[in-house]
Amino acid sequence: MKDEDGQYFYHPLENIEDVDIFYEAVERGHLTKAVSEERPYTYWTIELYDQQNGIRGGGGLGILAADTRRVAEQMGVPFALITPFYPSEVQQKLENGAVIDEHKPVDYKKFGFRFVDKVNIKCNGGLCSLDVIEKKFKSTRIISITEPNFGELYSGMSGGDHRLYQEVALGFGGYAALKLLGLKPAIMQLNEVATFFAALARLDELASNGMDFYEAVVYTRKHTLYTNHTLVQAAEAEFALEQFERFVFPNLKSPAVKKWLRDKFDGEHIKLSSVTIEIAELRSGVSKLHARVANYRDIAGNKVKFKAVTNGIDMEYWVQPEIMQFMREAEIVDAVDYPTSNYREQLDTLTADKIREFKRAGRRVLNKVLAARPDQNGQILRFNEDDFIFDYRRRFVDYKRPDLAFRDPVRLRNILENHGAHYILAGRVHAGDNVMSEKLKNLLEVVAKDDYLRTHVHYLPDYDEALALGLSCGSNVAVNVPIVGLEACGTSWMKDVANMNLLVSTHDGGVADGSMKSYLNVSGKDEAEELDMLYQRMEEAAEIWENDFDLEYSMKLQLMEFLPVISGARMMQDYLDYLFPK
Ligand SMILES: *Cc1c(COP(=O)(O)O)cnc(C)c1O
């Protein structure tokens, strides 16, 4: 459908939304939203971390999106993930202790995407033409919008024009792309507020095609899920009315929607969370603790309630094949990796011998990954079967405390020396995060000064999926020490637990879905106490690995508690139960 300027725009309502069904449903007092091939579960995300398909994200948000789609594929759920294809990406390397960003072009044609057509959105006084591309995977697909000047993920300032352009392009362009492909969303899951404009595009379409405005609001609200990953609303960037005048309002057809949106401004500014809450009646947080403590208010000032749907991982993707084969054969998990009803008893077949055998296979995976990834000294690492490895790998952000284990270098050295152990750090510093760049530099200086640490602590730059996979398969102990209350969920630790590493962790994020007694818990009334306990737990973890009985016991305990938390199929089922109640 082309609009009066001869540009592609929205199709008329009767082709898109089932107005009659809608009115019938309203009369019956409930709204239908069954999923089918033409009415898929739609998942909107500004970030996807899926390197096999040419899209590299920044961290957990994108990893979660990729895992969610893959799990939907395994479960046969009709599912469309809508995300930008960024024509350029950042890779990091280390030079003289400082992190250097490198920008590399990426071509979607090399990753099996098919060009569908172009759609146009209005932006900054002109028209922007976006390529719609698509890649199908059984019951699921990735639909992307892109153009040569789309930029990189999170390029430009948050709250800046370029970010707003990217978000508007994903929302309005992505919604037009769905229509182009003949799809109607059964549900729209908004993976964080940067995807708000997709729900706005739907509201506008309904309201400008004959549906009563208030009914259009009800309809959109009932079919939109806002998934929150952030703890505090205050930290969110704002956009100015003046920016909306240039990028958002020109894309709206309905005067009522324009007025509705304008009224949501707090003076001259708007936070996308406040309007996302208005447009989505369904809201979820990403762990039990997070859903409870996320502090959000709606425009009326009332505290927003979030339904807890703890993140999970695609076990097929992240867990060593030997372990998956064992878990399926022992009926610990079913064919889609959902824990069986008697998985606890079935876990009894796990022995220390098996765990050690898995670890030997995991170490081969790790060595393969490390062959192309020198550490801070330019050295290629290769580990033997009997080497002992602690691993800490996650984005280098302050609250995750990558430097905690290095506060007392003498004590760290003693632990490592006692057990002939290595400590591997992998992490990415956000572009422009000078505080964390500086912390990393200091940490590496501490390491370089000590002759033992120098050869047993390894920093691997450019943390990505390959390193995540290699390290979770090949390590013995995972260290996860966010400041309690600040991790929304975290999924790195899940990869470790599923690959049979012992977990040394603070009780935060998704870890707090389980009991403190089921893993090596780090706690204390202040950071000094936590630090002391971290070292105690690291020592304890190394001792557990030296004793078959303890190893078997601890590993079973961890898996019994966390398998259901970790399972991506469990997460998807939780979402389906919440979105499509029987
Ligand atoms: C799993 C993974 C993450 C997720 O990190 P969390 O902070 O634990 O959620 C980030 N980046 C990569 C490359 C990963 O593999």
Coordinates of C-alpha atoms and ligand atoms in Angstrom, one line a residue:
M1 CA 0.0 0.0 0.0
K2 CA 1.4 3.4 -0.9
D3 CA 0.3 6.7 0.6
E4 CA -0.6 9.9 -1.2
D5 CA 3.1 10.7 -1.8
G6 CA 3.5 7.3 -3.5
Q7 CA 5.4 5.9 -0.6
Y8 CA 4.9 2.6 1.1
F9 CA 2.8 2.9 4.1
Y10 CA 0.3 0.9 6.1
H11 CA -2.3 -1.3 4.5
P12 CA -6.0 -0.6 5.3
L13 CA -7.3 -2.1 8.5
E14 CA -9.4 -4.9 7.1
N15 CA -6.2 -6.6 5.8
I16 CA -4.4 -6.4 9.0
E17 CA -6.4 -6.5 12.2
D18 CA -9.6 -8.5 12.5
V19 CA -11.9 -5.7 13.5
D20 CA -14.9 -7.9 13.7
I21 CA -13.2 -10.5 15.8
F22 CA -12.0 -7.7 18.0
Y23 CA -15.5 -6.2 18.6
E24 CA -16.9 -9.7 19.2
A25 CA -14.2 -10.4 21.7
V26 CA -14.8 -7.1 23.5
E27 CA -18.5 -8.1 23.7
R28 CA -17.6 -11.5 25.1
G29 CA -15.4 -9.8 27.6
H30 CA -12.1 -11.2 26.5
L31 CA -9.7 -10.6 23.6
T32 CA -8.4 -13.4 21.5
K33 CA -4.7 -13.7 20.9
A34 CA -4.0 -17.2 19.8
V35 CA -0.6 -17.7 18.0
S36 CA -0.4 -19.1 14.5
E37 CA 1.9 -18.9 11.6
E38 CA 0.2 -15.7 10.3
R39 CA -0.2 -14.4 13.8
P40 CA 3.1 -15.1 15.4
Y41 CA 4.4 -14.2 18.8
T42 CA 6.4 -11.0 18.0
Y43 CA 9.5 -10.1 19.9
W44 CA 11.0 -6.6 19.5
T45 CA 14.6 -5.8 20.5
I46 CA 17.1 -3.1 19.7
E47 CA 19.8 -5.6 20.5
L48 CA 20.3 -9.1 19.3
Y49 CA 23.5 -11.1 20.1
D50 CA 23.6 -13.8 17.4
Q51 CA 27.0 -13.8 15.7
Q52 CA 26.1 -16.9 13.5
N53 CA 23.5 -14.6 11.9
G54 CA 25.8 -11.6 11.7
I55 CA 24.4 -9.6 14.5
R56 CA 26.6 -8.8 17.5
G57 CA 24.9 -7.4 20.5
G58 CA 26.4 -5.7 23.6
G59 CA 25.5 -8.1 26.4
G60 CA 22.8 -10.0 28.2
L61 CA 19.8 -8.2 26.6
G62 CA 20.9 -9.4 23.1
I63 CA 22.0 -12.8 24.3
L64 CA 18.6 -13.3 25.8
A65 CA 16.8 -12.3 22.6
A66 CA 18.8 -14.8 20.6
D67 CA 18.2 -17.6 23.1
T68 CA 14.5 -16.8 23.2
R69 CA 14.2 -17.2 19.5
R70 CA 16.2 -20.4 19.3
V71 CA 14.1 -21.9 22.2
A72 CA 10.9 -20.9 20.3
E73 CA 12.3 -22.7 17.3
Q74 CA 13.0 -25.9 19.3
M75 CA 9.5 -25.7 20.8
G76 CA 7.8 -25.0 17.4
V77 CA 6.3 -21.7 18.6
P78 CA 5.4 -19.4 15.7
F79 CA 7.7 -16.5 16.5
A80 CA 9.1 -13.4 14.8
L81 CA 12.0 -11.5 16.2
I82 CA 12.2 -7.9 14.9
T83 CA 15.5 -6.1 15.3
P84 CA 17.9 -3.8 13.4
F85 CA 20.7 -5.3 11.3
Y86 CA 23.6 -2.9 12.1
P87 CA 25.8 -2.5 9.1
S88 CA 28.9 -2.0 11.3
E89 CA 30.0 -3.5 14.7
V90 CA 32.7 -2.9 17.3
Q91 CA 35.4 -5.3 18.2
Q92 CA 37.9 -4.6 21.0
K93 CA 41.6 -5.3 21.5
L94 CA 44.1 -4.5 24.1
E95 CA 47.0 -2.1 23.4
N96 CA 49.4 -1.2 26.2
G97 CA 46.8 -2.1 28.8
A98 CA 44.2 0.1 27.2
V99 CA 41.1 -1.1 25.4
I100 CA 40.9 0.0 21.7
D101 CA 37.7 -0.2 19.7
E102 CA 37.7 -1.3 16.1
H103 CA 34.8 -0.8 13.7
K104 CA 34.1 -3.5 11.2
P105 CA 31.5 -3.5 8.4
V106 CA 29.0 -6.3 8.3
D107 CA 27.0 -7.4 5.2
Y108 CA 23.7 -9.1 5.8
K109 CA 23.9 -10.9 2.4
K110 CA 26.7 -13.0 3.8
F111 CA 24.5 -14.3 6.6
G112 CA 21.6 -15.8 4.5
F113 CA 19.2 -12.9 4.9
R114 CA 16.8 -12.4 2.0
F115 CA 15.9 -8.9 0.8
V116 CA 12.1 -8.4 1.0
D117 CA 11.4 -4.9 0.0
K118 CA 11.8 -1.3 1.2
V119 CA 9.7 0.6 3.6
N120 CA 9.9 4.3 4.3
I121 CA 9.6 6.2 7.5
K122 CA 9.6 10.0 8.0
C123 CA 12.5 11.4 9.9
N124 CA 13.9 14.8 10.5
G125 CA 12.0 16.5 7.7
G126 CA 12.7 13.9 5.1
L127 CA 12.0 10.3 4.2
C128 CA 14.3 7.4 5.3
S129 CA 14.2 4.3 3.2
L130 CA 14.8 1.1 5.1
D131 CA 15.6 -2.3 3.6
V132 CA 13.4 -5.1 5.0
I133 CA 15.4 -8.3 5.2
E134 CA 14.3 -11.7 6.6
K135 CA 15.8 -15.1 7.6
K136 CA 13.6 -18.0 8.4
F137 CA 14.3 -20.8 10.9
K138 CA 11.5 -23.4 11.0
S139 CA 8.6 -21.9 13.0
T140 CA 10.6 -18.7 13.7
R141 CA 12.2 -15.9 11.7
I142 CA 14.4 -12.8 12.2
I143 CA 13.0 -9.7 10.4
S144 CA 15.4 -6.8 10.2
I145 CA 15.4 -3.3 9.0
T146 CA 18.6 -1.7 7.9
E147 CA 20.2 0.9 5.7
P148 CA 23.8 1.8 5.0
N149 CA 23.9 4.7 7.5
F150 CA 22.0 3.0 10.2
G151 CA 25.1 3.0 12.4
E152 CA 26.2 0.7 15.2
L153 CA 24.4 -0.6 18.2
Y154 CA 24.1 2.2 20.8
S155 CA 26.0 4.6 18.6
G156 CA 25.5 8.3 19.4
M157 CA 24.5 9.6 22.8
S158 CA 21.6 8.0 24.7
G159 CA 18.8 10.5 24.4
G160 CA 20.4 11.8 21.1
D161 CA 18.9 12.1 17.7
H162 CA 20.6 9.1 16.2
R163 CA 19.3 6.8 18.9
L164 CA 15.8 8.1 18.5
Y165 CA 16.1 7.6 14.7
Q166 CA 17.2 3.9 15.3
E167 CA 14.4 3.3 17.7
V168 CA 11.8 4.9 15.5
A169 CA 13.1 3.0 12.5
L170 CA 12.8 -0.3 14.4
G171 CA 9.3 0.5 15.6
F172 CA 7.6 2.1 12.6
G173 CA 9.8 0.4 10.0
G174 CA 9.6 -3.0 11.7
Y175 CA 5.8 -2.7 12.0
A176 CA 5.5 -1.9 8.3
A177 CA 7.8 -4.8 7.6
L178 CA 5.5 -7.2 9.4
K179 CA 2.6 -6.0 7.3
L180 CA 4.7 -6.4 4.2
L181 CA 5.2 -10.0 5.1
G182 CA 1.5 -10.5 5.8
L183 CA 1.9 -11.0 9.5
K184 CA -0.3 -9.8 12.4
P185 CA 1.2 -9.9 15.8
A186 CA -0.6 -12.2 18.3
I187 CA 1.4 -10.5 21.0
M188 CA 4.1 -7.8 21.0
Q189 CA 6.8 -8.4 23.5
L190 CA 8.9 -5.3 24.0
N191 CA 12.4 -6.2 25.1
E192 CA 13.0 -3.0 27.0
V193 CA 11.7 0.5 26.2
A194 CA 13.8 1.3 23.1
T195 CA 11.1 -0.8 21.3
F196 CA 8.2 1.3 22.5
F197 CA 7.6 2.7 18.9
A198 CA 6.5 -0.7 17.6
A199 CA 3.5 -0.7 20.0
L200 CA 2.9 3.0 19.1
A201 CA 2.8 2.1 15.4
R202 CA 0.2 -0.5 16.1
L203 CA -1.9 1.9 18.2
D204 CA -1.8 4.4 15.4
E205 CA -2.7 1.9 12.8
L206 CA -5.8 0.8 14.7
A207 CA -6.9 4.3 15.6
S208 CA -6.4 5.7 12.1
N209 CA -8.3 2.8 10.4
G210 CA -11.6 3.1 12.0
M211 CA -11.3 1.7 15.5
D212 CA -12.5 3.9 18.3
F213 CA -9.4 5.5 19.9
Y214 CA -10.1 4.2 23.4
E215 CA -10.7 0.7 22.1
A216 CA -7.5 0.9 20.1
V217 CA -5.7 1.7 23.3
V218 CA -7.4 -1.2 25.1
Y219 CA -6.6 -3.5 22.3
T220 CA -2.9 -2.5 22.1
R221 CA -2.5 -2.6 25.9
K222 CA -3.9 -6.2 26.1
H223 CA -1.6 -7.4 23.4
T224 CA 1.6 -5.8 24.5
L225 CA 4.2 -7.1 27.1
Y226 CA 6.8 -4.8 28.4
T227 CA 9.8 -6.7 29.7
N228 CA 11.9 -4.6 32.0
H229 CA 15.6 -5.3 32.6
T230 CA 16.6 -2.1 34.5
L231 CA 16.2 -1.5 38.2
V232 CA 15.7 2.3 38.4
Q233 CA 13.6 4.5 36.2
A234 CA 15.6 7.5 37.2
A235 CA 18.7 6.3 35.3
E236 CA 16.9 6.4 31.9
A237 CA 17.7 9.0 29.3
E238 CA 14.9 11.4 28.2
F239 CA 13.9 12.6 24.8
A240 CA 12.7 16.2 24.1
L241 CA 9.4 17.2 22.6
E242 CA 11.3 18.9 19.9
Q243 CA 13.0 15.6 18.9
F244 CA 9.6 13.9 18.8
E245 CA 8.4 16.7 16.5
R246 CA 11.1 15.7 14.0
F247 CA 11.1 11.9 14.3
V248 CA 8.0 10.6 15.9
F249 CA 4.9 12.7 15.2
P250 CA 5.4 12.8 11.4
N251 CA 5.0 9.0 11.4
L252 CA 1.6 9.2 13.2
K253 CA -1.6 9.4 11.2
S254 CA -4.2 9.5 14.0
P255 CA -4.7 13.0 15.5
A256 CA -6.0 11.3 18.7
V257 CA -2.8 9.2 19.0
K258 CA -0.7 12.4 18.5
K259 CA -2.6 14.1 21.3
W260 CA -2.4 11.1 23.5
L261 CA 1.4 11.0 23.1
R262 CA 1.8 14.8 23.6
D263 CA -0.1 14.6 26.8
K264 CA 2.4 12.0 28.1
F265 CA 5.2 14.6 28.1
D266 CA 6.4 15.8 31.5
G267 CA 6.8 19.4 30.4
E268 CA 9.2 19.3 27.5
H269 CA 10.6 15.8 28.1
I270 CA 9.6 12.2 28.0
K271 CA 10.9 9.0 29.4
L272 CA 10.1 6.0 27.2
S273 CA 9.4 3.8 30.2
S274 CA 6.5 6.0 31.3
V275 CA 4.7 5.7 27.9
T276 CA 5.7 2.0 27.6
I277 CA 3.9 1.3 30.9
E278 CA 0.9 3.2 29.5
I279 CA 0.8 1.1 26.3
A280 CA 1.5 -2.3 27.8
E281 CA -0.8 -3.9 30.3
L282 CA 1.4 -7.0 30.6
R283 CA 4.7 -6.3 32.3
S284 CA 7.5 -8.6 33.3
G285 CA 10.8 -8.5 35.2
V286 CA 13.6 -10.9 34.5
S287 CA 14.1 -12.7 37.8
K288 CA 12.0 -13.1 41.0
L289 CA 14.1 -10.6 42.9
H290 CA 14.2 -8.1 40.0
A291 CA 10.4 -8.2 39.5
R292 CA 10.0 -7.5 43.2
V293 CA 12.4 -4.6 43.6
A294 CA 12.3 -2.8 40.2
N295 CA 11.1 0.6 41.2
Y296 CA 8.9 2.0 38.5
R297 CA 6.0 4.4 38.6
D298 CA 3.3 5.0 36.1
I299 CA 2.3 8.5 35.0
A300 CA -0.3 8.6 37.8
G301 CA 2.5 7.9 40.3
N302 CA 1.5 4.4 41.2
K303 CA 4.1 1.7 41.7
V304 CA 4.2 -0.7 38.7
K305 CA 3.9 -4.4 39.3
F306 CA 6.0 -6.8 37.3
K307 CA 5.3 -10.4 36.7
A308 CA 8.5 -12.5 37.3
V309 CA 9.6 -14.5 34.3
T310 CA 13.2 -15.4 35.1
N311 CA 15.5 -15.5 32.0
G312 CA 16.7 -18.9 30.8
I313 CA 19.3 -20.0 28.3
D314 CA 19.2 -22.1 25.2
M315 CA 20.9 -25.2 26.7
E316 CA 21.3 -26.8 23.3
Y317 CA 23.5 -23.8 22.2
W318 CA 25.4 -23.2 25.5
V319 CA 25.9 -26.6 27.0
Q320 CA 28.6 -29.1 25.9
P321 CA 27.1 -31.8 23.7
E322 CA 28.4 -34.6 26.1
I323 CA 26.5 -33.1 29.0
M324 CA 23.3 -32.5 26.9
Q325 CA 23.4 -36.1 25.7
F326 CA 23.8 -37.4 29.3
M327 CA 20.9 -35.2 30.6
R328 CA 18.6 -36.4 27.8
E329 CA 19.5 -40.0 28.1
A330 CA 19.2 -40.0 31.9
E331 CA 15.8 -38.2 31.4
I332 CA 16.9 -35.2 33.5
V333 CA 15.6 -33.0 30.7
D334 CA 13.1 -33.8 27.9
A335 CA 13.6 -33.3 24.1
V336 CA 13.3 -29.5 24.4
D337 CA 15.5 -29.3 27.5
Y338 CA 12.7 -28.8 30.0
P339 CA 13.5 -30.5 33.3
T340 CA 11.5 -33.7 33.7
S341 CA 9.0 -34.1 36.6
N342 CA 11.5 -36.5 38.3
Y343 CA 14.7 -34.8 37.3
R344 CA 15.9 -34.6 40.9
E345 CA 16.0 -38.4 41.2
Q346 CA 17.4 -38.8 37.7
L347 CA 20.3 -36.6 38.7
D348 CA 21.4 -39.4 41.0
T349 CA 23.0 -41.0 38.0
L350 CA 25.6 -38.2 37.9
T351 CA 29.0 -39.3 39.3
A352 CA 32.3 -37.5 40.0
D353 CA 33.8 -39.6 37.2
K354 CA 31.3 -38.3 34.7
I355 CA 31.8 -34.7 35.9
R356 CA 35.6 -35.0 35.4
E357 CA 35.0 -36.6 32.0
F358 CA 32.8 -33.8 30.9
K359 CA 35.4 -31.3 32.1
R360 CA 38.1 -33.0 30.1
A361 CA 35.9 -32.6 27.0
G362 CA 35.1 -29.0 28.0
R363 CA 38.8 -28.2 28.3
R364 CA 39.4 -29.3 24.7
V365 CA 36.6 -26.8 23.6
L366 CA 38.3 -24.1 25.7
N367 CA 41.7 -24.7 24.2
K368 CA 40.3 -24.6 20.7
V369 CA 38.7 -21.2 21.4
L370 CA 41.9 -19.9 23.1
A371 CA 44.1 -20.8 20.2
A372 CA 43.1 -17.6 18.5
R373 CA 42.8 -15.4 21.5
P374 CA 46.0 -14.2 23.1
D375 CA 45.9 -12.9 26.7
Q376 CA 47.1 -9.5 28.0
N377 CA 50.8 -10.6 27.5
G378 CA 50.2 -11.6 23.9
Q379 CA 50.4 -15.3 25.0
I380 CA 48.3 -18.1 23.6
L381 CA 47.0 -20.2 26.5
R382 CA 46.7 -23.9 26.5
F383 CA 45.4 -25.8 29.6
N384 CA 46.0 -29.3 30.7
E385 CA 43.4 -31.7 32.1
D386 CA 44.6 -31.1 35.6
D387 CA 44.9 -27.3 35.5
F388 CA 42.4 -25.6 37.7
I389 CA 40.5 -22.6 36.3
F390 CA 38.5 -19.9 38.0
D391 CA 36.6 -17.8 35.5
Y392 CA 35.1 -14.4 35.6
R393 CA 33.5 -13.3 32.4
R394 CA 30.9 -10.6 31.9
R395 CA 30.6 -7.0 30.7
F396 CA 33.1 -4.8 32.6
V397 CA 30.6 -2.6 34.5
D398 CA 31.1 -1.3 38.0
Y399 CA 28.3 -3.1 39.7
K400 CA 29.5 -6.5 38.6
R401 CA 32.8 -5.9 40.4
P402 CA 35.3 -7.4 38.1
D403 CA 38.1 -6.1 40.3
L404 CA 36.7 -7.5 43.6
A405 CA 39.0 -10.6 43.7
F406 CA 42.0 -8.3 43.1
R407 CA 41.5 -6.1 46.2
D408 CA 43.9 -8.3 48.2
P409 CA 46.5 -9.6 45.6
V410 CA 48.4 -11.5 48.3
R411 CA 45.4 -13.5 49.3
L412 CA 44.4 -14.2 45.7
R413 CA 48.0 -15.3 45.0
N414 CA 47.9 -17.7 47.9
I415 CA 44.7 -19.4 46.8
L416 CA 45.9 -19.7 43.2
E417 CA 49.3 -21.0 44.4
N418 CA 47.8 -23.5 46.8
H419 CA 45.9 -25.2 44.0
G420 CA 48.1 -24.5 41.0
A421 CA 45.1 -22.5 39.7
H422 CA 44.5 -19.9 37.0
Y423 CA 42.1 -17.0 37.1
I424 CA 40.8 -16.0 33.7
L425 CA 39.0 -12.7 33.1
A426 CA 37.1 -11.9 30.0
G427 CA 35.0 -8.8 29.7
R428 CA 34.1 -5.9 27.5
V429 CA 34.4 -2.3 28.5
H430 CA 31.6 -0.1 27.1
A431 CA 32.8 2.3 24.5
G432 CA 33.6 5.5 26.3
D433 CA 33.5 4.1 29.8
N434 CA 36.6 5.7 31.1
V435 CA 36.1 4.7 34.7
M436 CA 36.0 1.0 33.8
S437 CA 38.9 1.3 31.3
E438 CA 40.9 2.8 34.1
K439 CA 39.9 0.0 36.6
L440 CA 40.9 -2.6 34.1
K441 CA 44.3 -0.9 33.6
N442 CA 44.9 -0.8 37.3
L443 CA 43.9 -4.4 37.7
L444 CA 46.3 -5.5 35.0
E445 CA 49.1 -3.4 36.7
V446 CA 48.4 -5.2 40.0
V447 CA 48.7 -8.5 38.2
A448 CA 51.8 -7.5 36.3
K449 CA 53.6 -6.6 39.5
D450 CA 53.3 -10.1 41.1
D451 CA 55.5 -12.8 39.5
Y452 CA 52.9 -15.5 40.2
L453 CA 49.8 -13.6 39.2
R454 CA 51.5 -12.5 36.1
T455 CA 51.6 -16.0 34.8
H456 CA 48.3 -17.2 36.3
V457 CA 45.9 -14.4 35.8
H458 CA 44.8 -13.9 32.2
Y459 CA 42.7 -11.2 30.7
L460 CA 41.1 -11.9 27.4
P461 CA 39.8 -8.9 25.5
D462 CA 36.7 -8.8 23.2
Y463 CA 34.5 -11.0 25.3
D464 CA 32.0 -12.6 22.9
E465 CA 29.9 -15.7 22.4
A466 CA 32.9 -17.9 21.6
L467 CA 34.7 -17.0 24.8
A468 CA 31.5 -17.4 26.8
L469 CA 31.1 -20.9 25.4
G470 CA 34.7 -21.9 25.7
L471 CA 35.1 -20.7 29.3
S472 CA 31.9 -22.0 30.6
C473 CA 32.8 -25.5 29.2
G474 CA 36.4 -25.5 30.2
S475 CA 36.5 -23.8 33.7
N476 CA 36.0 -25.3 37.1
V477 CA 34.7 -22.4 39.1
A478 CA 32.7 -19.4 38.1
V479 CA 32.9 -16.1 40.0
N480 CA 29.8 -13.9 39.9
V481 CA 29.9 -11.1 42.4
P482 CA 27.5 -8.3 41.5
I483 CA 26.6 -5.8 44.2
V484 CA 23.4 -7.3 45.7
G485 CA 20.3 -5.6 44.3
L486 CA 21.9 -4.4 41.1
E487 CA 21.8 -7.5 38.8
A488 CA 18.5 -7.9 37.1
C489 CA 19.1 -11.6 36.2
G490 CA 22.4 -12.4 34.6
T491 CA 22.8 -15.4 32.3
S492 CA 26.6 -15.9 32.3
W493 CA 26.3 -17.9 35.6
M494 CA 23.6 -20.1 34.0
K495 CA 26.0 -21.2 31.3
D496 CA 28.5 -22.1 34.0
V497 CA 26.1 -24.1 36.2
A498 CA 24.8 -26.0 33.2
N499 CA 28.3 -26.9 32.1
M500 CA 29.1 -28.1 35.6
N501 CA 31.2 -25.4 37.1
L502 CA 30.9 -24.6 40.8
L503 CA 29.3 -21.3 41.3
V504 CA 30.8 -18.7 43.7
S505 CA 28.2 -15.9 43.8
T506 CA 26.5 -13.2 45.6
H507 CA 22.7 -13.8 46.1
D508 CA 21.4 -11.5 43.4
G509 CA 19.6 -11.6 40.1
G510 CA 18.4 -15.0 38.9
V511 CA 20.8 -16.7 41.4
A512 CA 18.4 -15.5 44.1
D513 CA 15.6 -17.6 42.5
G514 CA 17.4 -20.4 44.2
S515 CA 18.4 -21.1 47.8
M516 CA 21.6 -19.7 49.2
K517 CA 22.6 -23.1 50.4
S518 CA 22.6 -24.6 46.9
Y519 CA 25.8 -22.9 45.7
L520 CA 28.9 -21.2 47.2
N521 CA 27.3 -18.1 48.5
V522 CA 29.2 -14.9 49.1
S523 CA 27.6 -12.4 51.5
G524 CA 28.5 -10.0 54.3
K525 CA 27.4 -6.9 55.9
D526 CA 29.8 -4.8 54.0
E527 CA 32.2 -5.2 51.1
A528 CA 35.2 -6.1 53.3
E529 CA 33.2 -9.1 54.7
E530 CA 32.1 -10.0 51.2
L531 CA 35.7 -10.0 50.0
D532 CA 36.7 -12.2 52.9
M533 CA 34.0 -14.6 52.1
L534 CA 34.8 -14.6 48.3
Y535 CA 38.3 -15.8 49.1
Q536 CA 37.0 -18.4 51.5
R537 CA 34.6 -19.7 48.9
M538 CA 37.2 -19.8 46.2
E539 CA 39.4 -21.9 48.5
E540 CA 36.4 -24.1 49.3
A541 CA 35.6 -24.6 45.6
A542 CA 39.1 -25.7 44.8
E543 CA 38.9 -28.2 47.7
I544 CA 35.6 -29.6 46.6
W545 CA 37.1 -30.3 43.2
E546 CA 39.9 -32.3 44.9
N547 CA 37.4 -34.7 46.5
D548 CA 35.0 -37.0 44.5
F549 CA 32.4 -37.2 47.2
D550 CA 32.2 -33.4 47.7
L551 CA 32.2 -32.8 44.0
E552 CA 29.3 -35.1 43.2
Y553 CA 27.3 -33.8 46.1
S554 CA 27.9 -30.1 45.4
M555 CA 27.2 -30.4 41.7
K556 CA 24.0 -32.3 42.2
L557 CA 22.8 -29.8 44.7
Q558 CA 23.5 -26.9 42.3
L559 CA 21.8 -28.6 39.4
M560 CA 18.8 -29.7 41.4
E561 CA 18.2 -26.1 42.5
F562 CA 19.0 -24.4 39.2
L563 CA 18.1 -26.6 36.3
P564 CA 14.5 -25.3 36.1
V565 CA 15.8 -21.7 36.5
I566 CA 18.3 -22.2 33.7
S567 CA 16.1 -24.0 31.2
G568 CA 15.1 -21.7 28.3
A569 CA 12.1 -24.0 27.6
R570 CA 10.9 -23.2 31.2
M571 CA 11.2 -19.5 30.4
M572 CA 9.3 -19.8 27.1
Q573 CA 6.6 -21.8 28.8
D574 CA 6.3 -19.2 31.6
Y575 CA 5.9 -16.5 28.9
L576 CA 3.3 -18.5 27.0
D577 CA 1.3 -19.2 30.2
Y578 CA 1.3 -15.6 31.1
L579 CA 0.5 -14.3 27.6
F580 CA -1.9 -16.9 26.5
P581 CA -3.7 -18.2 29.6
K582 CA -5.9 -21.2 29.0
Ligands
LIG1 C1 25.9 -14.8 28.3 C2 26.6 -13.6 27.8 C3 26.3 -12.4 28.3 C4 25.3 -12.2 29.4 O1 25.9 -11.6 30.5 P1 25.1 -11.3 31.9 O2 25.6 -10.0 32.2 O3 25.5 -12.4 32.8 O4 23.7 -11.4 31.6 C5 26.9 -11.2 27.8 N1 27.8 -11.3 26.8 C6 28.1 -12.5 26.2 C7 29.0 -12.6 25.1 C8 27.5 -13.7 26.7 O5 27.7 -14.9 26.1

